[in-house]
């Protein structure tokens, strides 16, 4: 099977409409001007700025590759795009097969066949954005560029990268938020397959919540009782929480990594895993904006959760725990409440929890923001006859979302 890059929208026609734009592609951030990159990235989005991307590259250079792209018009930079190249193991997609596959005979047979096929597919995937952050699609353009033009530049960029690196077999444009706009008009025409991903769960921290008690008072009696039971259960089991200092993160580096990998081992879907030294490097570079809360029982760390905080926005990052110890005492839910308390104390307006465990997060007040993306294999035949039919049937699990607040 040859790697023929085809699409139903002729690339030459699309390129003609953006002929005034040029692209500069870099495979290391060291060859890029910090000033030139940061000028394109909103100050509020610290996690896409030069220093943060340099930290990601430094701590993961052995496990993934990177592409940094500047789009220019008449010599002036008008856009910045960030990509990561990771190994994609397609058998993870079996977790997104419809629930009907368990009861419908035909669907069950298709699932068994699909699992065998997907086990054979391991490819290098070009991902737009940062796979370690929810909602980070990795491209920024000048405001005067309309959304359709931005999409054309993005698609040309991916074509150019694939032409220069035959080892990259597929493209993923992910973490796009509804509603759709003119940005989305031509992706399907150009051979991309739409995919559904889990919603980004977040909670608006109300202005009147000056303390965690204010949040608790806003809960209905049913959920307030549940929250109190979680706190009591952890207290009765001698669980102690600690906001780790830089030295303490270094001291517990091996344990943090071990607990993180326990969680990742059970994840339905993952494109990459954090390196062991990430937590320390992040705390070192952002001592006041990156928090690692660790939970101890009888002196032994049994779990942790981390979070970024910049101005009015907080991002809950990765967590780790020993499920055999933490599940009976509902430690994960305790962690979620602790993040709400931290957000209130830091006067954040919105707290993002990411995609995992949406039902639990809804019970503490988080609501879903639907997301989607586009994926395309460079081989047009494989893309049409394999990727398209499978992605059309793969959807996130259905969840019952709760509203814990008083009417």
Coordinates of C-alpha atoms in Angstrom, one line a residue:
X1 CA 0.0 0.0 0.0
X2 CA 1.6 3.3 -1.1
X3 CA 1.4 6.4 1.0
X4 CA -0.6 8.5 -1.5
X5 CA -1.8 11.8 0.0
X6 CA -5.1 12.6 -1.7
X7 CA -8.2 14.5 -0.9
X8 CA -11.4 15.4 -2.6
X9 CA -10.6 19.1 -2.4
X10 CA -7.6 19.6 -4.7
X11 CA -4.7 20.7 -2.6
X12 CA -3.5 22.9 -5.5
X13 CA -6.7 24.9 -5.5
X14 CA -6.6 25.4 -1.8
X15 CA -3.0 26.4 -1.8
X16 CA -3.7 29.0 -4.6
X17 CA -6.1 30.9 -2.3
X18 CA -3.3 31.2 0.4
X19 CA -0.4 31.7 -2.0
X20 CA 0.6 35.0 -0.2
X21 CA 1.4 33.0 2.9
X22 CA 4.7 31.2 3.6
X23 CA 5.6 28.7 6.3
X24 CA 8.7 28.2 8.5
X25 CA 9.0 24.8 10.2
X26 CA 11.3 24.1 13.1
X27 CA 11.8 20.7 14.8
X28 CA 13.3 22.2 18.0
X29 CA 12.3 25.3 19.9
X30 CA 16.0 26.2 20.3
X31 CA 16.0 27.4 16.7
X32 CA 13.0 29.6 17.3
X33 CA 13.0 33.2 18.5
X34 CA 11.3 33.4 21.9
X35 CA 10.1 36.9 21.1
X36 CA 8.7 35.9 17.7
X37 CA 6.8 32.9 19.1
X38 CA 5.4 34.6 22.2
X39 CA 4.2 37.6 20.2
X40 CA 1.6 35.3 18.6
X41 CA 0.4 33.6 21.8
X42 CA -2.0 35.3 24.2
X43 CA -0.3 36.1 27.5
X44 CA -3.2 34.4 29.3
X45 CA -2.3 31.1 27.7
X46 CA 1.0 30.5 29.5
X47 CA 0.9 26.8 28.7
X48 CA 1.5 27.6 25.0
X49 CA 4.2 30.1 25.5
X50 CA 7.9 29.6 24.7
X51 CA 9.2 28.6 28.2
X52 CA 6.5 26.0 28.8
X53 CA 6.9 24.4 25.4
X54 CA 10.7 24.3 26.0
X55 CA 10.1 22.5 29.2
X56 CA 7.8 19.9 27.5
X57 CA 10.5 19.4 24.8
X58 CA 13.3 19.1 27.3
X59 CA 11.6 16.5 29.5
X60 CA 10.1 14.4 26.6
X61 CA 12.7 14.7 23.8
X62 CA 13.4 10.9 24.0
X63 CA 9.7 9.8 23.7
X64 CA 8.2 12.3 21.2
X65 CA 9.0 14.8 18.5
X66 CA 8.0 18.4 18.0
X67 CA 7.2 20.8 15.2
X68 CA 6.9 24.6 15.6
X69 CA 5.5 26.5 12.6
X70 CA 5.4 30.2 11.9
X71 CA 3.0 31.4 9.1
X72 CA 4.0 34.6 7.4
X73 CA 2.5 37.1 5.0
X74 CA 4.7 39.6 3.3
X75 CA 7.5 38.7 5.8
X76 CA 5.3 39.4 8.8
X77 CA 4.4 36.6 11.2
X78 CA 0.6 36.1 11.3
X79 CA 0.3 32.7 12.9
X80 CA 2.0 30.2 15.1
X81 CA 1.3 26.4 15.1
X82 CA 2.5 23.7 17.5
X83 CA 2.6 20.0 16.8
X84 CA 3.7 16.9 18.7
X85 CA 4.6 13.6 16.9
X86 CA 3.6 10.6 19.0
X87 CA 3.1 6.8 18.5
X88 CA -0.5 6.0 18.2
X89 CA -1.7 2.5 19.1
X90 CA -5.1 2.1 17.4
X91 CA -6.3 -0.7 19.7
X92 CA -7.2 2.1 22.2
X93 CA -10.1 3.0 20.0
X94 CA -11.9 -0.2 20.9
X95 CA -12.9 1.5 24.2
X96 CA -15.0 3.9 22.1
X97 CA -17.1 1.3 20.4
X98 CA -20.8 1.8 20.9
X99 CA -22.3 0.2 24.0
X100 CA -24.7 -1.7 21.7
X101 CA -21.8 -3.9 20.7
X102 CA -22.3 -5.8 23.9
X103 CA -25.9 -6.8 23.1
X104 CA -26.2 -6.5 19.4
X105 CA -24.9 -9.7 17.7
X106 CA -23.8 -8.0 14.5
X107 CA -22.1 -5.1 16.3
X108 CA -20.4 -7.6 18.7
X109 CA -19.0 -9.5 15.7
X110 CA -17.8 -6.2 14.2
X111 CA -16.1 -5.3 17.5
X112 CA -14.2 -8.6 17.6
X113 CA -13.1 -8.1 14.1
X114 CA -12.2 -4.5 14.7
X115 CA -10.1 -5.4 17.8
X116 CA -8.0 -7.8 15.8
X117 CA -7.5 -5.2 13.0
X118 CA -6.7 -2.3 15.4
X119 CA -4.1 -4.4 17.2
X120 CA -2.1 -4.3 14.0
X121 CA -2.1 -0.5 13.6
X122 CA 0.7 1.4 15.3
X123 CA 1.6 4.6 13.5
X124 CA 3.4 7.9 14.0
X125 CA 0.7 10.5 14.5
X126 CA 1.1 14.3 14.0
X127 CA -1.0 16.0 16.7
X128 CA -1.9 19.6 16.6
X129 CA -1.5 21.0 20.1
X130 CA -0.3 19.6 23.5
X131 CA -1.5 16.1 24.2
X132 CA -0.9 16.7 27.9
X133 CA -3.5 19.5 28.2
X134 CA -7.2 19.3 27.4
X135 CA -8.5 22.0 25.1
X136 CA -5.2 23.0 23.7
X137 CA -5.5 22.8 19.9
X138 CA -2.1 24.5 19.2
X139 CA -2.7 27.2 16.7
X140 CA -3.0 30.9 16.9
X141 CA -3.5 33.5 14.1
X142 CA -3.8 37.2 13.7
X143 CA -7.4 38.5 14.3
X144 CA -7.6 39.9 10.8
X145 CA -7.4 36.4 9.3
X146 CA -10.8 34.8 8.8
X147 CA -11.4 31.3 10.2
X148 CA -11.6 29.6 6.8
X149 CA -8.2 31.0 5.9
X150 CA -6.8 29.8 9.2
X151 CA -8.0 26.3 8.4
X152 CA -6.4 26.3 4.9
X153 CA -3.1 27.4 6.4
X154 CA -3.3 24.6 9.0
X155 CA -4.1 22.0 6.4
X156 CA -1.2 23.2 4.2
X157 CA 1.1 23.0 7.2
X158 CA 0.1 19.4 7.9
X159 CA 0.6 18.5 4.2
X160 CA 4.1 20.1 4.2
X161 CA 5.1 18.3 7.4
X162 CA 4.0 14.9 6.0
X163 CA 5.8 15.5 2.7
X164 CA 9.0 16.2 4.6
X165 CA 8.7 13.2 7.0
X166 CA 7.5 10.0 5.4
X167 CA 7.5 8.2 8.8
X168 CA 4.5 10.3 10.0
X169 CA 1.4 8.4 8.8
X170 CA -1.6 10.3 10.2
X171 CA -2.8 13.7 11.4
X172 CA -5.0 14.6 14.4
X173 CA -6.6 18.0 14.8
X174 CA -8.2 17.7 18.2
X175 CA -9.8 19.6 21.1
X176 CA -12.0 21.8 19.0
X177 CA -15.0 23.2 20.9
X178 CA -18.6 23.4 19.7
X179 CA -20.3 25.3 18.0
X180 CA -18.7 24.8 14.6
X181 CA -17.8 27.7 12.5
X182 CA -16.5 28.4 8.9
X183 CA -13.2 27.0 10.2
X184 CA -14.8 23.5 9.9
X185 CA -16.3 23.9 6.4
X186 CA -13.7 22.0 4.3
X187 CA -12.1 19.4 6.6
X188 CA -14.3 16.5 5.5
X189 CA -14.0 17.6 1.8
X190 CA -10.3 17.4 2.3
X191 CA -10.4 13.8 3.5
X192 CA -10.5 14.3 7.2
X193 CA -12.7 12.2 9.4
X194 CA -14.6 13.8 12.2
X195 CA -14.1 12.3 15.6
X196 CA -16.0 12.8 18.9
X197 CA -14.0 13.2 22.1
X198 CA -15.1 13.4 25.7
X199 CA -16.3 16.8 26.9
X200 CA -14.1 19.2 28.8
X201 CA -15.5 19.4 32.3
X202 CA -15.3 22.7 34.1
X203 CA -16.9 24.7 36.9
X204 CA -17.7 28.4 37.1
X205 CA -16.6 29.6 40.5
X206 CA -19.2 32.1 41.5
X207 CA -18.3 35.6 42.7
X208 CA -20.1 35.1 46.0
X209 CA -18.0 32.1 46.9
X210 CA -15.4 33.7 49.1
X211 CA -14.7 30.5 51.1
X212 CA -15.2 26.8 50.6
X213 CA -18.0 27.0 53.1
X214 CA -19.8 29.3 50.6
X215 CA -19.5 26.6 48.0
X216 CA -20.8 24.0 50.4
X217 CA -23.8 26.1 51.2
X218 CA -24.7 26.4 47.5
X219 CA -25.0 22.6 47.3
X220 CA -28.3 20.9 47.7
X221 CA -28.6 19.0 51.0
X222 CA -28.1 15.6 49.3
X223 CA -24.8 16.6 47.8
X224 CA -23.7 18.5 50.9
X225 CA -24.2 15.4 53.0
X226 CA -22.2 13.4 50.4
X227 CA -19.3 15.9 50.5
X228 CA -19.1 15.8 54.3
X229 CA -19.1 12.0 54.3
X230 CA -16.1 12.1 51.9
X231 CA -14.2 14.4 54.3
X232 CA -15.1 12.3 57.3
X233 CA -14.1 9.1 55.6
X234 CA -10.6 10.4 54.7
X235 CA -10.2 11.9 58.2
X236 CA -11.2 8.6 59.9
X237 CA -8.6 6.8 57.8
X238 CA -5.8 9.2 58.8
X239 CA -5.3 10.8 55.4
X240 CA -3.2 13.9 55.5
X241 CA -2.9 16.4 52.6
X242 CA 0.2 18.4 51.8
X243 CA 1.0 21.1 49.2
X244 CA 4.4 19.9 48.2
X245 CA 7.4 22.4 48.0
X246 CA 10.0 22.1 45.2
X247 CA 12.3 20.1 47.4
X248 CA 9.4 17.8 48.5
X249 CA 8.5 17.2 44.8
X250 CA 12.0 16.1 44.2
X251 CA 12.1 13.9 47.3
X252 CA 8.9 12.1 46.2
X253 CA 9.6 12.1 42.4
X254 CA 9.7 8.3 42.1
X255 CA 6.5 7.9 44.1
X256 CA 4.7 10.6 42.1
X257 CA 5.7 8.9 38.9
X258 CA 4.7 5.5 40.1
X259 CA 1.2 6.6 41.2
X260 CA 0.7 8.6 38.0
X261 CA 1.5 5.5 35.9
X262 CA -0.9 3.4 38.0
X263 CA -3.7 5.7 36.7
X264 CA -2.4 5.9 33.2
X265 CA -2.3 2.1 33.0
X266 CA -6.1 2.1 33.3
X267 CA -6.8 5.0 31.0
X268 CA -9.2 4.3 28.1
X269 CA -7.1 6.5 25.8
X270 CA -3.7 8.1 25.9
X271 CA -1.3 9.5 23.3
X272 CA 1.7 10.0 25.5
X273 CA 2.8 9.8 29.1
X274 CA 4.6 12.4 31.3
X275 CA 8.3 11.8 32.0
X276 CA 9.3 11.2 35.6
X277 CA 11.1 14.6 35.9
X278 CA 8.2 16.6 34.6
X279 CA 6.6 17.3 38.0
X280 CA 9.9 18.6 39.4
X281 CA 10.8 20.7 36.3
X282 CA 7.3 22.2 36.3
X283 CA 7.4 23.1 40.0
X284 CA 10.9 24.6 39.5
X285 CA 9.9 26.8 36.7
X286 CA 6.4 27.8 38.1
X287 CA 6.9 27.7 41.9
X288 CA 3.8 29.9 42.6
X289 CA 1.6 28.8 39.7
X290 CA 1.9 25.0 39.8
X291 CA 0.6 23.0 42.8
X292 CA 1.1 19.4 43.7
X293 CA -1.1 18.2 46.5
X294 CA 0.0 14.9 47.9
X295 CA -2.1 12.7 50.2
X296 CA -0.4 10.5 52.8
X297 CA -1.7 7.6 55.0
X298 CA 0.6 6.5 57.8
X299 CA 3.4 8.3 56.2
X300 CA 3.0 6.7 52.8
X301 CA 1.9 8.7 49.8
X302 CA -1.3 7.1 48.4
X303 CA -2.3 9.8 45.8
X304 CA -1.6 13.2 44.4
X305 CA -3.2 15.8 42.2
X306 CA -1.6 18.8 40.3
X307 CA -3.0 22.1 39.0
X308 CA -1.9 25.2 37.1
X309 CA -3.2 28.6 38.1
X310 CA -2.8 31.7 36.0
X311 CA -4.9 34.8 36.8
X312 CA -8.6 33.9 36.7
X313 CA -8.1 30.5 35.2
X314 CA -7.1 27.2 36.8
X315 CA -6.3 23.9 35.0
X316 CA -6.4 20.7 37.0
X317 CA -3.6 18.6 35.5
X318 CA -2.6 15.0 36.1
X319 CA -3.3 12.9 39.1
X320 CA -2.0 9.6 40.5
X321 CA -3.2 7.2 43.1
X322 CA -3.2 3.6 44.3
X323 CA -6.8 2.6 43.6
X324 CA -6.9 -0.3 46.0
X325 CA -6.2 2.1 48.8
X326 CA -8.0 5.3 47.6
X327 CA -11.2 4.0 46.1
X328 CA -12.8 2.7 49.4
X329 CA -12.2 6.1 51.0
X330 CA -13.3 8.2 47.9
X331 CA -10.0 10.1 47.8
X332 CA -10.5 11.1 44.2
X333 CA -13.6 13.0 45.1
X334 CA -11.8 14.6 48.0
X335 CA -9.2 15.8 45.6
X336 CA -11.8 17.4 43.4
X337 CA -13.2 19.4 46.4
X338 CA -9.7 20.4 47.3
X339 CA -9.2 21.8 43.8
X340 CA -12.4 23.8 44.2
X341 CA -11.1 25.2 47.5
X342 CA -7.8 26.1 45.9
X343 CA -9.6 27.9 43.0
X344 CA -11.8 29.9 45.5
X345 CA -8.7 30.9 47.5
X346 CA -6.9 32.0 44.4
X347 CA -10.0 33.9 43.2
X348 CA -10.1 32.0 39.9
X349 CA -13.3 32.4 37.8
X350 CA -13.2 29.0 36.0
X351 CA -11.7 25.7 37.0
X352 CA -11.0 23.2 34.2
X353 CA -11.0 19.5 35.2
X354 CA -10.3 18.0 31.8
X355 CA -12.0 15.0 30.3
X356 CA -11.7 12.0 32.6
X357 CA -14.3 10.8 35.1
X358 CA -17.0 13.2 33.9
X359 CA -19.8 11.7 36.0
X360 CA -18.0 12.2 39.2
X361 CA -17.0 15.7 38.2
X362 CA -20.6 16.6 37.5
X363 CA -21.5 15.7 41.1
X364 CA -19.3 18.5 42.4
X365 CA -20.7 21.0 39.9
X366 CA -18.6 20.7 36.7
X367 CA -20.5 21.0 33.4
X368 CA -19.5 19.6 30.0
X369 CA -18.2 21.6 27.0
X370 CA -18.6 19.3 24.0
X371 CA -15.5 18.8 21.9
X372 CA -14.6 17.2 18.6
X373 CA -11.7 16.8 16.2
X374 CA -10.5 15.6 12.8
X375 CA -8.2 12.7 11.9
X376 CA -6.7 11.7 8.6
X377 CA -4.4 8.9 7.4
X378 CA -1.9 10.0 4.7
X379 CA -2.9 6.9 2.6
X380 CA -6.1 7.8 0.8
X381 CA -7.3 4.2 0.4
X382 CA -6.6 3.3 4.1
X383 CA -8.2 6.6 5.1
X384 CA -11.4 6.0 3.1
X385 CA -11.9 2.3 3.6
X386 CA -10.6 1.8 7.2
X387 CA -10.3 5.1 9.1
X388 CA -13.6 6.6 7.9
X389 CA -16.0 3.8 8.8
X390 CA -14.4 3.1 12.1
X391 CA -14.3 6.8 13.3
X392 CA -17.9 7.2 12.3
X393 CA -18.9 4.5 14.8
X394 CA -16.6 5.5 17.7
X395 CA -18.1 7.7 20.3
X396 CA -17.4 8.5 24.0
X397 CA -19.4 6.6 26.6
X398 CA -22.7 8.1 27.7
X399 CA -22.8 9.5 31.1
X400 CA -25.5 10.8 33.4
X401 CA -24.6 14.3 34.4
X402 CA -25.8 15.6 37.8
X403 CA -26.5 19.1 39.1
X404 CA -25.5 19.3 42.8
X405 CA -26.6 22.9 43.4
X406 CA -29.8 24.2 44.9
X407 CA -32.5 25.1 42.3

